[in-house]
Short mmCIF file of C-alpha atoms in Angstrom, two decimals:
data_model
loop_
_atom_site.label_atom_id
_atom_site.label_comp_id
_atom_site.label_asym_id
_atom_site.label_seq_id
_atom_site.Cartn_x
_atom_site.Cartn_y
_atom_site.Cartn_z
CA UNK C 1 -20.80 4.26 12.32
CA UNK C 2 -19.64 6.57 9.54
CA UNK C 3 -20.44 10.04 9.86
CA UNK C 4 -21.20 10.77 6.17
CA UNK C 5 -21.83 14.78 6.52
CA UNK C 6 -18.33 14.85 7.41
CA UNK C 7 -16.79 13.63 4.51
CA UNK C 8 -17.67 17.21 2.60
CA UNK C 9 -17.38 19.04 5.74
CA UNK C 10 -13.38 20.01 4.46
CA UNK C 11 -12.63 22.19 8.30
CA UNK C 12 -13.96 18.97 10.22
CA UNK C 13 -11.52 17.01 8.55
CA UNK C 14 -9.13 18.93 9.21
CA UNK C 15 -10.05 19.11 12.75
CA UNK C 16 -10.51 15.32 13.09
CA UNK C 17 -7.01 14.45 11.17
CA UNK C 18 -4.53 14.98 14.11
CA UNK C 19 -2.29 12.95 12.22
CA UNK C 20 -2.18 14.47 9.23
CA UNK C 21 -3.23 11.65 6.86
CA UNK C 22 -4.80 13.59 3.93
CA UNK C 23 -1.44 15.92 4.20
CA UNK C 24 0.05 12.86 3.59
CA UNK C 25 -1.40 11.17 0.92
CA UNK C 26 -1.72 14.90 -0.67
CA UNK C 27 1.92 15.23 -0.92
CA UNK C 28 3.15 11.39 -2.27
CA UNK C 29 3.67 13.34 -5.85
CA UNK C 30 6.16 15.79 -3.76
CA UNK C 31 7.69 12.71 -2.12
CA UNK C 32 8.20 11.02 -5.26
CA UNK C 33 10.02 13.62 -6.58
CA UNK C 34 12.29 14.64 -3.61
CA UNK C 35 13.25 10.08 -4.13
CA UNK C 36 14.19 10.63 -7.40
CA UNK C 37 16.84 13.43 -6.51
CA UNK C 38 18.15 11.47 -3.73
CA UNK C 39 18.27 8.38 -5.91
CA UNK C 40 20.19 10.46 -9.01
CA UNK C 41 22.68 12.09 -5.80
CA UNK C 42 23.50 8.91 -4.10
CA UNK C 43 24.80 7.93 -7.84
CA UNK C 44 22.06 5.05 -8.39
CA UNK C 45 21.44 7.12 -12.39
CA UNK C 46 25.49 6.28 -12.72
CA UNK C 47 25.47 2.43 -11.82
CA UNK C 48 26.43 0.62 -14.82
CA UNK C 49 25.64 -3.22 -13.26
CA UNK C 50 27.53 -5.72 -14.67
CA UNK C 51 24.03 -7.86 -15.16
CA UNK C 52 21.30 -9.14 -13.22
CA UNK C 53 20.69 -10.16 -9.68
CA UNK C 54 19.59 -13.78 -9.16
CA UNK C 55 17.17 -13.21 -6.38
CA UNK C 56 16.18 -9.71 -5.30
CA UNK C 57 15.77 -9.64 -0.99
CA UNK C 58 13.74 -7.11 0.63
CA UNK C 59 13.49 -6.37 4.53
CA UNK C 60 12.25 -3.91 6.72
CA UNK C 61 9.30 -3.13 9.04
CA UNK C 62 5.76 -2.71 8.64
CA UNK C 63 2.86 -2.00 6.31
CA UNK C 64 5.60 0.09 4.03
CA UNK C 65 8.23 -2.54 3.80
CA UNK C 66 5.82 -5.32 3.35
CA UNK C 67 4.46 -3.20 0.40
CA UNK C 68 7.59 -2.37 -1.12
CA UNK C 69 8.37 -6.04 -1.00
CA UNK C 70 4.75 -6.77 -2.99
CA UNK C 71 5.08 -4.30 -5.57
CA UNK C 72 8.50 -5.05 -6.39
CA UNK C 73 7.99 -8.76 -6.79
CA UNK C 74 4.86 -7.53 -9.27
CA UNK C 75 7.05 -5.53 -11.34
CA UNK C 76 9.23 -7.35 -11.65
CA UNK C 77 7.51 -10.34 -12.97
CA UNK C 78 9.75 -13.17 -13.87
CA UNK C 79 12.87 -11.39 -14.57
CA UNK C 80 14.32 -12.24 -11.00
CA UNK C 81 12.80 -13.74 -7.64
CA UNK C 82 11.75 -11.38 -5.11
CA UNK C 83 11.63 -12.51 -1.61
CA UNK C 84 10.48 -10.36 1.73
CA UNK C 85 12.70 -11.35 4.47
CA UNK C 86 10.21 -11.48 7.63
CA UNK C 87 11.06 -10.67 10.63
CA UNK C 88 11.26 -12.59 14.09
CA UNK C 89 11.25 -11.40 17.20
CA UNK C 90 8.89 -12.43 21.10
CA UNK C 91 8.67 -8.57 21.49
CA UNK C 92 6.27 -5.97 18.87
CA UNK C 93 8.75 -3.56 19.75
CA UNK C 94 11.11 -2.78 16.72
CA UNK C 95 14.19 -2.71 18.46
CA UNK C 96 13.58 -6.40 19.37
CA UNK C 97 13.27 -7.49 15.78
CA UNK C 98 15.29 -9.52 14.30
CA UNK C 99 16.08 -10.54 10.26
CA UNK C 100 17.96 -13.39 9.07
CA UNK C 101 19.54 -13.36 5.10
CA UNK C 102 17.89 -17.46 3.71
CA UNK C 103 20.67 -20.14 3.82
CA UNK C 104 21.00 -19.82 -0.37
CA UNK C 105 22.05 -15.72 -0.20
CA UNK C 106 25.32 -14.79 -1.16
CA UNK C 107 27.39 -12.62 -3.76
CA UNK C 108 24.89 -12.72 -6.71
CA UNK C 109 22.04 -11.48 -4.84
CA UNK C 110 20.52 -8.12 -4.25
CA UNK C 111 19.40 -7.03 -0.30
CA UNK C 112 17.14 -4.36 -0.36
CA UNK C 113 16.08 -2.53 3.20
CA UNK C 114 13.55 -0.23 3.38
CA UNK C 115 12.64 1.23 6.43
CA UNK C 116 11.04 5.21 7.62
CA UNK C 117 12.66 4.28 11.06
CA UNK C 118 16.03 3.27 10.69
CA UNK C 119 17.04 3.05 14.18
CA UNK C 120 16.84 -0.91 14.50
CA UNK C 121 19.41 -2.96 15.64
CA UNK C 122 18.10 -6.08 13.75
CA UNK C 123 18.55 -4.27 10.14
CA UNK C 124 22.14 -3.43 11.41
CA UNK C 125 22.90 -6.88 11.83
CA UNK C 126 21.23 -7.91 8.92
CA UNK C 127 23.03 -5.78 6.51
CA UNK C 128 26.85 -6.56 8.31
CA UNK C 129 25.62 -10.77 7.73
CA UNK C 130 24.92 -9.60 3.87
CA UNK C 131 28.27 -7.86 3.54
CA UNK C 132 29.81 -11.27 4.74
CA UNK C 133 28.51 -13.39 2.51
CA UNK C 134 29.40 -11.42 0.05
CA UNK C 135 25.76 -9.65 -1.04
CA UNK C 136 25.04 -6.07 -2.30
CA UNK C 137 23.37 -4.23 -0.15
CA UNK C 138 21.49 -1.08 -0.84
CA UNK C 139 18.76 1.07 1.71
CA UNK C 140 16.56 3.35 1.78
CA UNK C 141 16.03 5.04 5.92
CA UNK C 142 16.36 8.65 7.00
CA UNK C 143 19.22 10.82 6.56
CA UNK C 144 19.90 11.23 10.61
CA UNK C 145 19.09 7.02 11.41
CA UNK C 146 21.93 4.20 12.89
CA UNK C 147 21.25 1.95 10.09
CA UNK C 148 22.65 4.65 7.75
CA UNK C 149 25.76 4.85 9.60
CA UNK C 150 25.95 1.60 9.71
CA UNK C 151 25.57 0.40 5.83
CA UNK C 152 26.82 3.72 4.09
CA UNK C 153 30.09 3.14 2.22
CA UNK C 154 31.47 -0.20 4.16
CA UNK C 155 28.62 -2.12 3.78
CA UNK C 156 27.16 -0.60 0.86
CA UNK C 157 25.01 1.81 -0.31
CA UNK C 158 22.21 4.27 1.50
CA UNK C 159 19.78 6.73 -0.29
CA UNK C 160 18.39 9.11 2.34
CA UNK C 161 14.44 8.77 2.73
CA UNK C 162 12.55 11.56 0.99
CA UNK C 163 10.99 13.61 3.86
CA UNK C 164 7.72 15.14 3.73
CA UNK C 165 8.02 18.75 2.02
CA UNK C 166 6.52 21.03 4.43
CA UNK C 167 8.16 19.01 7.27
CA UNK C 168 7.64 16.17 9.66
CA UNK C 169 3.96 15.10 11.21
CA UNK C 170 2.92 12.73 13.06
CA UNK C 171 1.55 10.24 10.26
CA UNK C 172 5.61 9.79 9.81
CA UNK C 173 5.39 7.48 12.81
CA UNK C 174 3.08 5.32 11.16
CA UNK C 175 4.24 2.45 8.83
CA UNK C 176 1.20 2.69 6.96
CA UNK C 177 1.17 6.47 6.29
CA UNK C 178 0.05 7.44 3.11
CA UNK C 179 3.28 9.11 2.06
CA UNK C 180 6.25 6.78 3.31
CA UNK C 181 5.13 3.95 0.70
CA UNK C 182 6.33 6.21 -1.64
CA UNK C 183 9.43 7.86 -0.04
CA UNK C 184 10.78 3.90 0.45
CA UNK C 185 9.80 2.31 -3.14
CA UNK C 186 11.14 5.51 -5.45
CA UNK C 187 14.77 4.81 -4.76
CA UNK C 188 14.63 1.49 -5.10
CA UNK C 189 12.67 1.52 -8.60
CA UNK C 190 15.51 3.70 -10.10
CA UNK C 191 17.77 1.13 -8.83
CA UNK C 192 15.84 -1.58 -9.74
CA UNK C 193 15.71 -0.05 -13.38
CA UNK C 194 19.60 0.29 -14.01
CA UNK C 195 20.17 -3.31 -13.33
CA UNK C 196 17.41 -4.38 -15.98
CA UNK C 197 14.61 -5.86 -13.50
CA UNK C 198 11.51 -2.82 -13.88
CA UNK C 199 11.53 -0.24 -15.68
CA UNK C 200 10.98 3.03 -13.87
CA UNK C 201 12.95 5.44 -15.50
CA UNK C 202 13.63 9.13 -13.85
CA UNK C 203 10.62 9.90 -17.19
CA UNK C 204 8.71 7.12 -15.76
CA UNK C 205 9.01 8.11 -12.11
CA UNK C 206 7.89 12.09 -13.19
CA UNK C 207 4.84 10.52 -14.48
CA UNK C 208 4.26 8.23 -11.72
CA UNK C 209 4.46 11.83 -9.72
CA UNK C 210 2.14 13.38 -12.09
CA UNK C 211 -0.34 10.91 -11.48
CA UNK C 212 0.10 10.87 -7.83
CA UNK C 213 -0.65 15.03 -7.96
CA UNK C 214 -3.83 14.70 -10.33
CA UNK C 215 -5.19 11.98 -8.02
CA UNK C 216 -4.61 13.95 -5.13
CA UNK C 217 -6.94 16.86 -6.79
CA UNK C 218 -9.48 14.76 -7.32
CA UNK C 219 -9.78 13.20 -3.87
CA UNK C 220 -8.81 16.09 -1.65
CA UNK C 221 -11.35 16.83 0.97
CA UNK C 222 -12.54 20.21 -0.58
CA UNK C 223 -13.84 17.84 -3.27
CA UNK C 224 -17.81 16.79 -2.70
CA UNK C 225 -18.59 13.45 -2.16
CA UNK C 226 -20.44 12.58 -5.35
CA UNK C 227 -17.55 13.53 -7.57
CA UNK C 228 -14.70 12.45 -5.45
CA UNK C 229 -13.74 8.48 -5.87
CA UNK C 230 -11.97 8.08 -2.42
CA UNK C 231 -14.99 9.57 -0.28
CA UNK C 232 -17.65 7.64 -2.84
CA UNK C 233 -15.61 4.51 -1.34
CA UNK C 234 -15.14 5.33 1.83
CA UNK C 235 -19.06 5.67 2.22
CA UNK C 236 -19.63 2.38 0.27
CA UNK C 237 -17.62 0.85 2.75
CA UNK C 238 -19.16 2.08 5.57
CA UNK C 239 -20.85 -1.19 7.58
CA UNK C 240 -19.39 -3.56 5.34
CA UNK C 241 -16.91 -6.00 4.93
CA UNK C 242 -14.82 -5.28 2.23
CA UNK C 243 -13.94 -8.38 -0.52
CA UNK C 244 -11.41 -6.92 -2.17
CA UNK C 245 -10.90 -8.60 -5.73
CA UNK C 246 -8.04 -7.78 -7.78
CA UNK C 247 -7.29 -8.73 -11.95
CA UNK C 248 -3.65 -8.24 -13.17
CA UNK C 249 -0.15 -8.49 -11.49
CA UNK C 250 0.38 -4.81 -10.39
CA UNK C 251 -3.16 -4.72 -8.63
CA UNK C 252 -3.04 -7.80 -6.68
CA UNK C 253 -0.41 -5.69 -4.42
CA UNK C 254 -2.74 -2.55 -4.33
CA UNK C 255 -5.41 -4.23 -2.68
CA UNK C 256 -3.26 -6.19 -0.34
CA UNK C 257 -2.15 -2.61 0.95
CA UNK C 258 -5.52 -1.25 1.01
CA UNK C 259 -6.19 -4.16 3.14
CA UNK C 260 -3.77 -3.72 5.33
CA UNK C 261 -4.01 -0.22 6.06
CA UNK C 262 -8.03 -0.36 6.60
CA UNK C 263 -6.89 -2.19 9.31
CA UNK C 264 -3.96 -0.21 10.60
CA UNK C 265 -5.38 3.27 9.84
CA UNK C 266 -9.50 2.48 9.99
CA UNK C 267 -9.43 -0.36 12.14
CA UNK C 268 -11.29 -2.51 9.76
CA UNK C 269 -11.28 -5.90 8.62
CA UNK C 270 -10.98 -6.50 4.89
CA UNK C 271 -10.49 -9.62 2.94
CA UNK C 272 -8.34 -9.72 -0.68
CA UNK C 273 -7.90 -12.43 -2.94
CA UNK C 274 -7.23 -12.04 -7.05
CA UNK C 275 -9.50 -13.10 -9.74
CA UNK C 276 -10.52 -15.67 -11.03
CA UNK C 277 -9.15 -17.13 -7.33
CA UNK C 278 -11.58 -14.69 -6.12
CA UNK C 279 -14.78 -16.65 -6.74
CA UNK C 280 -14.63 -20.00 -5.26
CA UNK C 281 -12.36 -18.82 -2.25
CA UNK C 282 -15.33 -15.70 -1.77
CA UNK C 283 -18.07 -16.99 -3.20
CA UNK C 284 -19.05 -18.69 -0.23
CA UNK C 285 -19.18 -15.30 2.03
CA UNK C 286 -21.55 -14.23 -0.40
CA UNK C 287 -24.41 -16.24 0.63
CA UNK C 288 -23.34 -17.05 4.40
CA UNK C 289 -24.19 -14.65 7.35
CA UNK C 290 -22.06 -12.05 5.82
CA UNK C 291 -24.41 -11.56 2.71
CA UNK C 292 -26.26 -8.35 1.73
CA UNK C 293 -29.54 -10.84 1.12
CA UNK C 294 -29.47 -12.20 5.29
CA UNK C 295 -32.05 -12.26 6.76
CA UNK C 296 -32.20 -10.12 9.69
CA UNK C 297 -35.40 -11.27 11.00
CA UNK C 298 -33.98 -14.87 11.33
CA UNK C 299 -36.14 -16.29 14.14
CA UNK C 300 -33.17 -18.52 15.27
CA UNK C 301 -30.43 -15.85 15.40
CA UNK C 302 -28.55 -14.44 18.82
CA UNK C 303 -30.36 -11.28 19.88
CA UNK C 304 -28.09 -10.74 22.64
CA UNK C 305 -26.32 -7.68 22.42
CA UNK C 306 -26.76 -7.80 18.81
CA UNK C 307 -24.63 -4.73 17.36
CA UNK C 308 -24.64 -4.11 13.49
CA UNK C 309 -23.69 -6.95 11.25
CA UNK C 310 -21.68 -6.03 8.79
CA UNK C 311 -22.47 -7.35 5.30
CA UNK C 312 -19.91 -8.15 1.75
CA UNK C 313 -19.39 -5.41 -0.50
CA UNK C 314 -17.19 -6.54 -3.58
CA UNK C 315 -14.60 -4.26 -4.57
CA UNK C 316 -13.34 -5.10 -7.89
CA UNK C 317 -9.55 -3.26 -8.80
CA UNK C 318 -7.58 -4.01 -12.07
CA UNK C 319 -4.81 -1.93 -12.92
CA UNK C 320 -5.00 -2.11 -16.61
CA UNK C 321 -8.60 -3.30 -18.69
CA UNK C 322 -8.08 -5.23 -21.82
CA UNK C 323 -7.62 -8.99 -22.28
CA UNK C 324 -9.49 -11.75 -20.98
CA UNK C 325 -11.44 -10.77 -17.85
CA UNK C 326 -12.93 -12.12 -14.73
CA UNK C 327 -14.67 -9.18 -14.12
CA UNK C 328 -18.05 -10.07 -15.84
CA UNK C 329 -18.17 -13.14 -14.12
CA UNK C 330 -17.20 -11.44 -10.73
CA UNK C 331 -19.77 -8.97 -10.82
CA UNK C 332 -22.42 -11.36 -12.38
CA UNK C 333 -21.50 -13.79 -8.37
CA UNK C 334 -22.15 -10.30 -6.57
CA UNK C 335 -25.14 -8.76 -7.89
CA UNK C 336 -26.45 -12.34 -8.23
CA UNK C 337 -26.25 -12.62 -4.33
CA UNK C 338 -27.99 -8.85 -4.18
CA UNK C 339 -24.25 -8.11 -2.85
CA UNK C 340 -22.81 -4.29 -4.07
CA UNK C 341 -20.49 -3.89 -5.91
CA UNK C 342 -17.30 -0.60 -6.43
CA UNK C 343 -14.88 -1.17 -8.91
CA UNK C 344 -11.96 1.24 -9.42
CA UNK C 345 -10.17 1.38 -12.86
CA UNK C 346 -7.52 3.96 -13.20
CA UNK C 347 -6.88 6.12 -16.54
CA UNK C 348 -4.88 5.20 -19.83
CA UNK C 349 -1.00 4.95 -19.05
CA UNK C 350 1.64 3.03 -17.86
CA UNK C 351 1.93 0.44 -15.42
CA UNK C 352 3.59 2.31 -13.13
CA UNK C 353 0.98 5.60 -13.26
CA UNK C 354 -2.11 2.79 -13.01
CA UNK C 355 -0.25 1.49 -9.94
CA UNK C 356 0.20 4.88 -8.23
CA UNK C 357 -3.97 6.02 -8.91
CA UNK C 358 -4.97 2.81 -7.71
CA UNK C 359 -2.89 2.99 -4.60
CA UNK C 360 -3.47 7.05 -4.46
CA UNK C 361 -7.47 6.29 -4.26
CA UNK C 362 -7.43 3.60 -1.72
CA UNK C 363 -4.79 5.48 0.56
CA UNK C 364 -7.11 8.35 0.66
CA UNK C 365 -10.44 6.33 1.02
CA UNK C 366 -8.57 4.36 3.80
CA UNK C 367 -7.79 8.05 5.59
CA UNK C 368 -11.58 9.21 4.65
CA UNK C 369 -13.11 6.03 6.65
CA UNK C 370 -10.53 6.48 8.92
CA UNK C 371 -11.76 10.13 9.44
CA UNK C 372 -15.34 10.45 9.61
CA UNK C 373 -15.71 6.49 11.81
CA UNK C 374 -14.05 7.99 14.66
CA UNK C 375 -15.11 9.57 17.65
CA UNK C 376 -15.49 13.33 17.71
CA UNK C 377 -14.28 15.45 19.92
#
């Protein structure tokens, strides 16, 4: 159960985050910024490509390299393939991971690795099998990590990981931590910039920082519930299951994060599918036992230890209004099945800033459910 009075009780969050989660997602602006300066000293602003990749590669571990990977293929659009390389492995453990480049790789394709760790063995290997056949290799892992040492100047290039400005907590550890999204993707949108696949320049990225520090305001925990989007979520969540349904490229990614790290960081289930997809794929959960409209005096149903059920709440996320639009239609299928509905738009700007308040507001209301659903001390 959500304890609601907790969400604008600012000292019991405090107390309760022992991970330092809302530090975190407070300080992604700060991270942004620190990427930028390692990106413009490890001589990505001086690259003068001599054209495109033909297939952009991403690997790494986790919730933050599997997001990288997302957002990059979204921003990128059609101007190259991007593919995450996924790794294998019988053991969880990272040091028994393994990645392996795709038969087709070689000297016209780009390997990107991303990883907050940096100490596995399999990302070692990875990189020296790149350098052999003959593919450019850059990654982003922190400053004092074997995988640096590895890649840095033989094998190619390595932009230190922007570390968390008042130093290192314990959300660092986590994959899905609210700031190492950020500290990964920065450096690798510069790059991605100078060889003409995004564009994210250092302008672009001060914005995107910008927008990561206004966001933050708004949905830091000294701001009340009513007037704060990430804790208004957070509570609409509460006891449901979230149907997360996305419009435009850059937001299908967004709510495949907040997906994942409801699950990582909450512990709750979430589904996510993009509009119009969204309806027939959905539609169904809508008026099954998952619907706000059940009846929960169903004569037939299991009594025994019956907990709570939880019931669909829509979410609807687009990164940018204007167009053609699914949304009528998607909230018309919800509030026609007496099923709530949240939507989150972010403000006028770029793709890149709508990209960061999106991900800013669901990082946060991930923490906030996070927060205030788990035991007290």
């Amino acid at each position: 159960m959500l304890d609601e009075s907790l969400l604008d009780a600012p000292e019991a969050l405090a107390r309760a985050d022992r991970r330092d989660l809302l530090r975190g997602a407070a300080e992604a602006g700060a991270r942004v910024r620190t990427a930028v300066r390692h990106a413009a000293e490890a001589g990505i602003g001086g690259l003068a490509p001599e054209g495109r990749p033909r297939a952009v590669l991403v690997a790494g571990p986790g919730t933050a390299a599997s997001g990288v990977a997302d957002l990059i293929g979204a921003l990128a659009g059609a101007a190259a393939p991007v593919t995450r390389i996924r790794p294998t492995g019988v053991d969880p453990a990272p040091g028994a991971l393994r990645w392996a480049l795709p038969g087709w790789a070689g000297s016209v394709d780009l390997l990107l690795i991303a990883t907050a760790d940096g100490s596995e063995p399999g990302l070692a290997l990875l990189a020296e099998q790149a350098y052999r056949r003959g593919c450019t290799v850059v990654a982003v892992a922190p400053t004092r990590s074997p995988l640096r040492e590895a890649v840095d100047g033989v094998h190619g290039l390595v932009v230190p990981m922007a570390a968390a400005p008042h130093g290192e907590y314990d959300a660092e550890a986590s994959a899905a931590g609210p700031g190492t999204l950020w500290a990964l993707l920065t450096p690798l949108l510069a790059l991605l910039d100078r060889v003409g696949l995004v564009t994210a320049t250092p302008e672009d990225l001060q914005k995107v920082a910008d927008r990561l520090d206004r966001t933050a305001e708004r949905c830091g925990p000294a701001i009340a519930t009513y007037s704060n989007p990430a804790k208004t979520l957070a509570a609409e969540l509460a006891d449901s299951l979230p149907l997360l349904w996305t419009e435009g490229e850059a937001a299908g990614p967004v709510g495949r994060r907040f997906a994942a790290v409801l699950s990582e960081l909450a512990g709750r289930p979430a589904l996510t599918a993009q509009l119009p997809e969204a309806l027939p794929s959905h539609g169904t959960l809508l008026a099954g036992d998952f619907a706000a409209g059940a009846d929960p005096d169903d004569f037939f149903r299991d009594r025994v230890e019956e907990g709570e059920t939880l019931r669909a709440r829509v979410v609807l996320l687009r990164d940018r209004p204007g167009g053609l639009s699914a949304y009528p239609a998607a909230r018309e299928l919800a509030l026609g099945h007496d099923t709530p509905v949240s939507e989150l738009e972010p403000e006028e700007g770029g793709e890149l800033e709508a990209v960061a308040e999106l991900l800013a507001i669901t990082d946060f209301a991930a923490v906030y459910l996070s927060l205030a659903s788990a035991p007290q001390p």
